[in-house]
XYZ file of C-alpha atoms in Angstrom:
513
model
C -0.700 -25.203 -0.221
C 0.041 -21.756 -1.525
C 3.767 -22.465 -1.418
C 3.250 -25.889 -3.002
C 1.377 -24.324 -5.803
C 4.321 -21.962 -6.661
C 6.792 -24.948 -6.612
C 4.330 -26.783 -8.885
C 3.959 -23.859 -11.225
C 7.685 -23.563 -11.663
C 8.070 -27.229 -12.335
C 5.222 -27.392 -14.751
C 6.334 -24.338 -16.661
C 10.070 -25.572 -17.024
C 8.768 -29.110 -17.975
C 6.394 -27.905 -20.634
C 8.799 -25.584 -22.239
C 10.368 -28.407 -23.923
C 7.077 -29.733 -25.462
C 6.695 -27.056 -28.196
C 3.282 -26.033 -27.384
C 1.142 -23.965 -29.538
C 0.204 -20.358 -28.700
C -3.358 -21.556 -28.160
C -2.387 -24.139 -25.705
C -0.347 -21.637 -23.668
C -3.318 -19.289 -23.701
C -5.558 -22.003 -22.201
C -2.853 -22.850 -19.541
C -2.730 -19.228 -18.411
C -6.563 -18.777 -18.572
C -7.433 -19.775 -14.999
C -4.830 -17.762 -13.652
C -5.937 -14.703 -15.639
C -9.510 -15.109 -14.290
C -8.139 -15.462 -10.788
C -6.055 -12.173 -11.109
C -9.142 -10.310 -12.568
C -11.310 -11.383 -9.691
C -8.651 -10.316 -7.034
C -8.278 -6.890 -8.924
C -12.160 -6.515 -8.844
C -12.040 -6.611 -5.005
C -9.300 -3.990 -4.707
C -11.477 -0.779 -5.187
C -14.251 -1.810 -2.841
C -11.936 -3.176 -0.415
C -9.906 0.049 -0.134
C -12.990 2.271 0.077
C -14.643 0.164 2.728
C -11.680 -0.627 4.831
C -10.150 2.843 4.971
C -13.603 4.562 5.724
C -14.535 1.816 8.350
C -11.255 2.213 10.129
C -10.965 5.995 10.141
C -14.456 6.560 11.039
C -14.102 4.572 14.298
C -11.119 6.492 15.327
C -10.260 9.862 16.848
C -9.008 12.407 14.247
C -6.044 12.984 16.365
C -5.231 9.309 16.403
C -5.731 9.162 12.524
C -3.210 12.004 12.152
C -0.523 10.204 14.529
C -1.091 6.939 12.549
C -0.614 8.588 9.210
C 2.702 10.596 10.198
C 3.982 7.479 11.705
C 3.287 5.372 8.631
C 4.518 7.701 6.205
C 7.743 8.292 8.083
C 8.384 4.541 8.443
C 7.650 3.897 4.769
C 9.947 6.703 3.648
C 12.887 5.451 5.949
C 12.778 2.018 4.595
C 12.539 3.172 0.969
C 15.626 5.406 1.474
C 17.412 2.476 2.946
C 16.503 0.072 0.140
C 17.705 2.530 -2.496
C 21.038 3.121 -0.676
C 21.348 -0.761 -0.479
C 20.750 -1.114 -4.095
C 23.219 1.537 -5.188
C 26.029 0.283 -2.988
C 25.629 -3.337 -4.265
C 25.595 -2.384 -7.989
C 28.556 -0.258 -7.534
C 30.450 -3.014 -5.602
C 29.511 -5.989 -7.881
C 29.540 -3.919 -11.159
C 27.329 -6.290 -13.272
C 27.120 -4.209 -16.285
C 29.748 -5.236 -18.947
C 29.894 -3.107 -22.138
C 30.448 -6.424 -24.170
C 26.850 -7.524 -23.396
C 25.487 -5.048 -25.924
C 27.569 -6.660 -28.704
C 25.881 -10.064 -28.153
C 22.202 -9.014 -27.676
C 20.016 -7.141 -29.807
C 18.786 -4.076 -28.205
C 15.228 -2.987 -29.170
C 14.572 0.581 -30.122
C 12.211 2.236 -27.757
C 10.219 5.188 -29.016
C 10.172 7.652 -26.248
C 10.395 11.343 -25.653
C 12.070 13.294 -22.814
C 10.392 12.639 -19.543
C 10.577 15.647 -17.065
C 11.136 14.910 -13.335
C 8.996 17.899 -12.754
C 6.001 16.565 -14.820
C 6.152 13.319 -13.147
C 6.175 14.779 -9.700
C 3.187 17.130 -10.653
C 1.317 14.062 -12.104
C 1.486 12.436 -8.732
C 0.069 15.504 -6.865
C -2.666 15.808 -9.494
C -3.623 12.280 -9.006
C -3.823 12.590 -5.127
C -6.741 15.212 -5.765
C -8.829 13.686 -8.521
C -11.735 15.886 -10.029
C -14.075 12.794 -10.111
C -13.727 10.066 -7.698
C -15.876 7.777 -10.045
C -13.435 8.307 -12.883
C -10.469 7.781 -10.534
C -11.700 4.129 -10.392
C -10.571 3.487 -13.978
C -8.479 6.515 -15.014
C -5.546 8.509 -13.833
C -3.958 11.842 -14.962
C -0.744 11.769 -16.862
C 1.273 14.313 -18.894
C 1.686 13.118 -22.447
C 4.038 14.368 -25.079
C 2.461 14.963 -28.436
C 4.501 15.783 -31.495
C 3.949 18.918 -33.281
C 2.002 18.622 -36.592
C 4.015 19.989 -39.457
C 2.179 22.981 -41.006
C 3.376 24.789 -43.967
C 3.432 28.561 -43.562
C 2.145 30.593 -46.541
C 3.986 29.286 -49.745
C 7.351 28.550 -48.108
C 8.598 25.156 -47.144
C 9.280 25.948 -43.613
C 7.682 23.938 -41.007
C 7.471 23.906 -37.130
C 10.731 22.750 -35.410
C 10.716 19.112 -34.690
C 9.656 18.528 -30.997
C 6.947 17.780 -28.548
C 4.341 19.833 -26.689
C 3.133 18.785 -23.227
C -0.518 17.871 -22.746
C -2.751 16.572 -19.867
C -4.447 13.295 -20.510
C -6.415 10.734 -18.652
C -4.902 7.161 -19.227
C -6.380 3.835 -18.353
C -5.565 2.658 -14.796
C -6.875 2.977 -11.438
C -5.942 6.060 -9.537
C -5.422 4.287 -6.299
C -3.485 7.168 -4.650
C -6.528 9.725 -5.358
C -8.946 7.049 -3.986
C -7.021 6.602 -0.684
C -6.848 10.423 -0.276
C -10.617 10.711 -0.769
C -11.416 7.824 1.448
C -9.051 9.129 4.285
C -10.639 12.449 4.225
C -14.126 10.715 4.088
C -13.540 8.617 7.227
C -11.821 11.263 9.158
C -14.854 13.679 8.583
C -17.421 10.753 9.486
C -15.573 10.229 12.826
C -16.156 13.807 13.972
C -19.923 13.178 13.861
C -19.862 10.581 16.571
C -23.248 8.844 17.196
C -24.962 10.592 14.503
C -22.982 8.844 11.929
C -23.341 5.349 13.535
C -25.480 4.121 10.694
C -22.968 4.857 7.905
C -20.204 3.528 9.853
C -22.046 0.279 10.456
C -22.718 0.131 6.676
C -18.993 0.335 5.675
C -18.032 -2.069 8.563
C -20.620 -4.655 7.095
C -19.676 -3.880 3.609
C -15.965 -4.530 4.417
C -16.866 -7.857 6.003
C -18.812 -8.912 2.896
C -15.721 -8.231 0.830
C -13.559 -10.048 2.933
C -15.858 -13.087 2.837
C -15.727 -13.086 -0.866
C -12.101 -13.060 -0.764
C -12.100 -15.964 1.790
C -14.180 -17.950 -0.909
C -11.864 -16.904 -3.508
C -8.792 -18.241 -1.793
C -9.997 -21.848 -2.258
C -9.037 -21.291 -5.840
C -5.700 -19.614 -5.241
C -3.530 -22.759 -5.668
C -4.964 -23.471 -9.202
C -4.604 -19.738 -10.135
C -1.038 -19.269 -9.046
C 0.087 -22.715 -10.795
C -1.465 -21.509 -14.009
C -0.074 -17.870 -13.664
C 3.575 -19.093 -13.000
C 3.517 -21.793 -15.635
C 1.969 -19.558 -18.277
C 4.400 -16.965 -17.580
C 7.294 -19.234 -18.049
C 5.921 -20.646 -21.226
C 5.578 -17.241 -22.873
C 9.302 -16.605 -22.553
C 11.030 -17.216 -25.828
C 14.776 -17.707 -25.020
C 15.188 -18.186 -21.260
C 18.772 -19.669 -21.342
C 20.005 -16.777 -23.461
C 18.502 -14.126 -21.208
C 19.889 -15.957 -18.089
C 23.403 -16.014 -19.475
C 23.515 -12.456 -20.559
C 21.882 -10.844 -17.669
C 22.941 -13.269 -14.939
C 25.013 -10.866 -12.787
C 22.355 -8.140 -13.252
C 19.646 -10.495 -11.845
C 22.017 -11.655 -9.090
C 22.654 -8.119 -7.950
C 19.167 -7.168 -7.740
C 18.154 -10.397 -5.903
C 21.071 -9.935 -3.497
C 20.004 -6.422 -2.875
C 16.284 -7.556 -2.348
C 17.472 -10.425 0.044
C 19.716 -8.066 2.061
C 16.847 -5.621 2.582
C 14.496 -8.548 3.536
C 16.886 -10.297 5.802
C 18.769 -7.330 7.554
C 17.350 -4.036 6.845
C 13.630 -4.434 7.512
C 14.066 -6.982 10.468
C 16.816 -4.630 12.092
C 14.568 -1.543 11.907
C 11.521 -3.404 13.253
C 13.616 -4.751 16.049
C 15.085 -1.493 17.092
C 11.736 0.193 17.108
C 9.503 -2.516 18.818
C 12.035 -5.079 20.570
C 9.835 -7.872 19.012
C 10.953 -10.847 16.931
C 10.649 -10.055 13.266
C 10.385 -13.774 12.485
C 6.967 -13.908 13.817
C 5.978 -11.437 11.237
C 7.445 -13.328 8.303
C 5.774 -16.469 9.549
C 2.343 -14.701 9.968
C 2.516 -13.311 6.471
C 3.536 -16.527 4.646
C 0.391 -16.957 2.744
C 0.318 -13.215 1.632
C 3.904 -13.298 0.548
C 3.448 -16.454 -1.663
C 0.172 -14.954 -3.152
C 2.201 -11.707 -3.900
C 4.908 -13.788 -5.531
C 2.466 -15.825 -7.630
C 0.422 -12.844 -8.681
C 3.058 -10.275 -9.125
C 0.519 -7.800 -7.660
C 0.533 -6.128 -4.187
C -2.958 -4.894 -4.729
C -4.241 -8.560 -5.570
C -2.413 -9.649 -2.311
C -4.001 -6.766 -0.226
C -6.939 -8.849 1.036
C -4.851 -11.764 2.010
C -2.361 -9.339 3.711
C -5.180 -7.955 5.829
C -6.389 -11.345 6.771
C -2.813 -12.479 7.837
C -2.325 -9.417 9.907
C -5.469 -9.607 11.814
C -5.780 -13.382 12.340
C -2.069 -14.320 12.574
C -0.362 -11.184 14.129
C -3.544 -9.880 15.963
C -3.060 -6.429 14.585
C -5.893 -4.038 15.306
C -8.300 -4.143 12.426
C -8.285 -0.253 12.146
C -4.463 -0.192 11.877
C -4.406 -2.910 9.245
C -7.224 -1.284 7.397
C -5.329 2.070 7.234
C -1.651 0.926 6.802
C -1.920 -1.783 4.143
C -3.978 0.232 1.399
C -1.645 3.296 2.016
C 1.454 0.811 1.799
C 0.116 -0.819 -1.383
C 0.588 2.861 -2.968
C 3.605 4.418 -1.359
C 5.627 1.611 0.121
C 7.756 0.471 -2.894
C 11.215 -0.635 -1.241
C 11.621 -3.220 -3.930
C 10.809 -1.008 -6.703
C 13.146 1.770 -5.299
C 16.010 -0.748 -4.972
C 15.338 -2.287 -8.529
C 15.166 1.229 -10.444
C 18.371 2.318 -8.764
C 20.262 -0.785 -9.663
C 18.732 -0.904 -13.267
C 19.766 2.890 -13.970
C 23.419 2.450 -12.800
C 23.445 -1.070 -14.657
C 22.548 0.678 -17.906
C 25.402 3.407 -17.246
C 27.933 0.586 -16.730
C 26.708 -1.133 -19.983
C 27.532 1.987 -21.738
C 30.777 2.497 -19.967
C 29.777 5.556 -18.381
C 30.966 6.557 -14.847
C 28.511 8.434 -12.912
C 29.767 11.206 -10.490
C 28.733 11.378 -6.936
C 26.239 13.914 -7.638
C 24.751 11.926 -10.334
C 24.463 8.860 -8.046
C 22.811 11.108 -5.341
C 20.433 12.292 -8.016
C 19.560 8.625 -8.959
C 18.890 7.500 -5.322
C 16.710 10.616 -4.644
C 14.719 10.309 -7.802
C 14.197 6.423 -7.254
C 13.002 7.125 -3.924
C 10.563 9.838 -4.971
C 9.506 7.981 -8.073
C 8.719 4.743 -6.093
C 6.258 6.452 -4.036
C 3.799 7.536 -6.802
C 4.344 5.430 -9.816
C 3.819 2.000 -8.541
C 0.957 1.253 -10.925
C 3.125 1.564 -13.969
C 4.305 -1.988 -15.284
C 7.961 -2.809 -14.613
C 8.501 0.717 -13.296
C 9.296 1.684 -16.771
C 8.394 5.439 -16.448
C 10.341 5.669 -13.383
C 13.555 4.136 -14.875
C 13.036 6.512 -17.894
C 12.583 9.586 -15.739
C 15.961 8.609 -13.811
C 17.790 8.023 -17.259
C 16.689 11.378 -18.794
C 17.876 13.158 -15.641
C 21.444 11.845 -15.787
C 21.458 11.675 -19.531
C 21.743 7.868 -20.121
C 20.517 6.029 -23.088
C 16.929 5.116 -23.189
C 16.960 1.994 -25.623
C 18.823 -0.227 -23.104
C 15.746 -0.408 -21.024
C 14.419 -3.176 -23.309
C 17.317 -5.493 -22.185
C 16.285 -5.375 -18.429
C 12.614 -5.739 -19.164
C 13.294 -9.267 -20.306
C 14.130 -10.635 -16.936
C 11.481 -8.488 -15.050
C 8.933 -11.369 -14.946
C 11.133 -12.815 -12.045
C 12.237 -9.658 -10.277
C 8.913 -8.150 -10.167
C 7.465 -11.131 -8.335
C 10.347 -10.934 -5.831
C 10.002 -7.219 -5.248
C 6.305 -7.324 -4.943
C 6.612 -9.999 -2.023
C 9.324 -7.702 -0.366
C 6.745 -4.732 -0.643
C 4.071 -6.844 1.066
C 6.439 -7.926 3.739
C 7.530 -4.180 4.429
C 3.763 -3.326 4.662
C 3.363 -5.966 7.396
C 6.384 -4.822 9.437
C 5.084 -1.251 9.331
C 1.470 -2.178 10.455
C 2.740 -4.312 13.301
C 5.161 -1.650 14.502
C 2.221 1.073 14.177
C 0.205 -1.321 16.264
C 2.938 -1.620 18.848
C 2.957 2.178 19.337
C -0.692 3.036 18.966
C -2.420 -0.320 19.830
C -2.857 0.503 23.633
C -4.040 3.911 22.742
C -6.648 2.707 20.521
C -7.770 0.278 23.254
C -7.840 3.118 25.748
C -9.894 5.136 23.432
C -12.425 2.292 23.160
C -12.699 2.022 26.867
C -13.314 5.774 26.942
C -16.176 5.257 24.190
C -17.728 2.522 26.310
C -17.522 4.540 29.464
C -19.128 7.714 27.908
C -22.043 5.368 26.443
C -22.655 4.028 29.893
C -22.712 7.696 31.186
C -25.200 8.572 28.298
C -27.374 5.631 29.101
C -27.514 6.592 32.781
C -28.245 10.164 32.337
C -31.207 9.392 30.059
C -32.634 7.290 32.778
C -32.183 9.855 35.555
C -33.285 12.619 33.213
C -36.336 10.681 32.506
C -37.124 10.431 36.292
C -36.521 14.070 36.828
C -39.305 14.820 34.312
C -41.761 12.960 36.499
C -40.756 13.990 39.858
C -39.903 17.235 41.503
C -36.583 18.599 41.843
C -36.283 17.654 45.423
C -37.279 14.117 44.689
C -34.787 13.839 41.847
C -31.998 15.272 44.260
C -33.051 12.605 46.736
C -32.612 10.068 44.045
C -29.247 11.307 43.006
C -28.055 11.372 46.632
C -29.112 7.816 46.977
C -27.532 6.624 43.794
C -24.305 8.734 44.414
C -24.271 7.246 47.858
C -24.222 3.625 46.237
C -21.921 4.512 43.330
C -20.109 7.696 43.951
C -17.612 9.135 41.446
C -14.517 8.325 43.700
C -15.359 4.482 43.618
C -13.201 2.281 41.402
C -15.953 2.241 38.641
C -19.002 3.686 37.192
C -21.129 0.668 37.709
C -18.834 -1.636 39.837
C -16.614 -2.059 36.878
C -13.154 -3.393 37.383
C -11.142 -0.425 36.032
C -10.575 2.642 38.008
C -11.810 6.018 36.735
C -9.293 8.755 35.946
C -9.747 12.232 37.033
C -11.311 13.272 33.939
C -13.968 10.619 34.239
C -14.537 11.634 37.889
C -14.856 15.206 37.274
C -17.377 14.412 34.424
C -19.566 12.470 36.606
C -19.621 14.788 39.445
C -20.702 17.603 36.903
C -23.338 15.419 35.424
C -24.739 14.353 38.821
C -24.820 17.857 39.985
C -26.785 19.121 36.944
C -29.283 16.335 37.005
C -30.012 16.806 40.584
C -30.625 20.658 40.120
C -32.844 19.764 37.150
C -30.433 21.405 34.568
C -30.575 18.202 32.396
C -33.914 17.905 30.546
C -32.919 15.566 27.621
C -29.923 13.910 26.136
């Protein structure tokens, strides 16, 4: 149904373009999709908070650390590969023709020099917000404020023209800071064990409620996606001219995205897991189509979690940890797009980049894609790279005109990349998590039995308690295949623990638990 809604939206958009609709009509067509997007985005913050805390609070801190390292390492590797793919293709195809600028009106973009250092520092600042409530709707960003011209005494001298840097809070959810806070919060809760059971149960139920709301919302997804795509197409002014001028650029980006999707990601996944990558694509179909329709990885996050857990049977703790993190730092499509866009602009201006400049482009595109995903169209990332290698900024307006399509494609690829990573992490850590679950159940059984035996020791003499323990030990000794005739054998740690506990209780050393 979701795939059909995308097709219907495209057909409806192209058909209605020839009807000369008024602006009010276009707004009304887009309105249901706008409401659908707003409700989906409404779910992002509570879902990230509840899912991360619930997942990490139920895991051992050591396992959380392993999962974090594996996840970040996998994401970084695929992002680097996507950037290299984009650079190779744009250099081979060479879509940038300087004559394009003669036939196309380039809009002037008022922008100051953007420092790569400031961009990096902004990412780090946003990782550690001073107020987690404020992080829900604002993020920190370095802005460049022009100097005010002031007259000095009676002369006509003014300050030299330029800008000064200033820290400001700009609108937009600081997802990176929220994820860092929730990660630390969940890991600390996990260290309290049974004492924190109430708060863990709260977040588990809270997460289930959010997912139930998303489930109900998905009944309206077809209508929302149709309206979003049709409305987006109707808002474009001259689609044919744009396609003719930027056809090779669009084809280059699409070719890079397809290569990364069909070759790079499946091959990496296959080498690491020896599993069929097609099952991941098939299981994530609904999430991919939703990402394409909404052009938002955050909006597709709830559906991605649902697909991973229900279709691919990924442990919910892994899905709840990997996907929110991936929605922030896994931007394979963005990294490829930004690298191609920058080199395309260089080709437009008949500028040949040196090897060092190409390496700089690839490095900054990789780093920028990790922390600037919330900026529309990756504009700030592209401007940072352009400033670094000394390329014209005004040409950015040319590539933004076709971003409505490329943004949807790279968002879908980002979501698919998250799924590959989550399933690979489940392959390596899934059994370990299950073993930990068995250990937790085993320790709970021991605690229950100790309580029963300790209670008996309070009402009897030590000799009687010893007799009871001897009797019980003769029925279920630690060397038997289970604690209470369970099917799984005890390991040496469990056996040693049982022996010590039985001895302590028999000697009256354990009074209460």
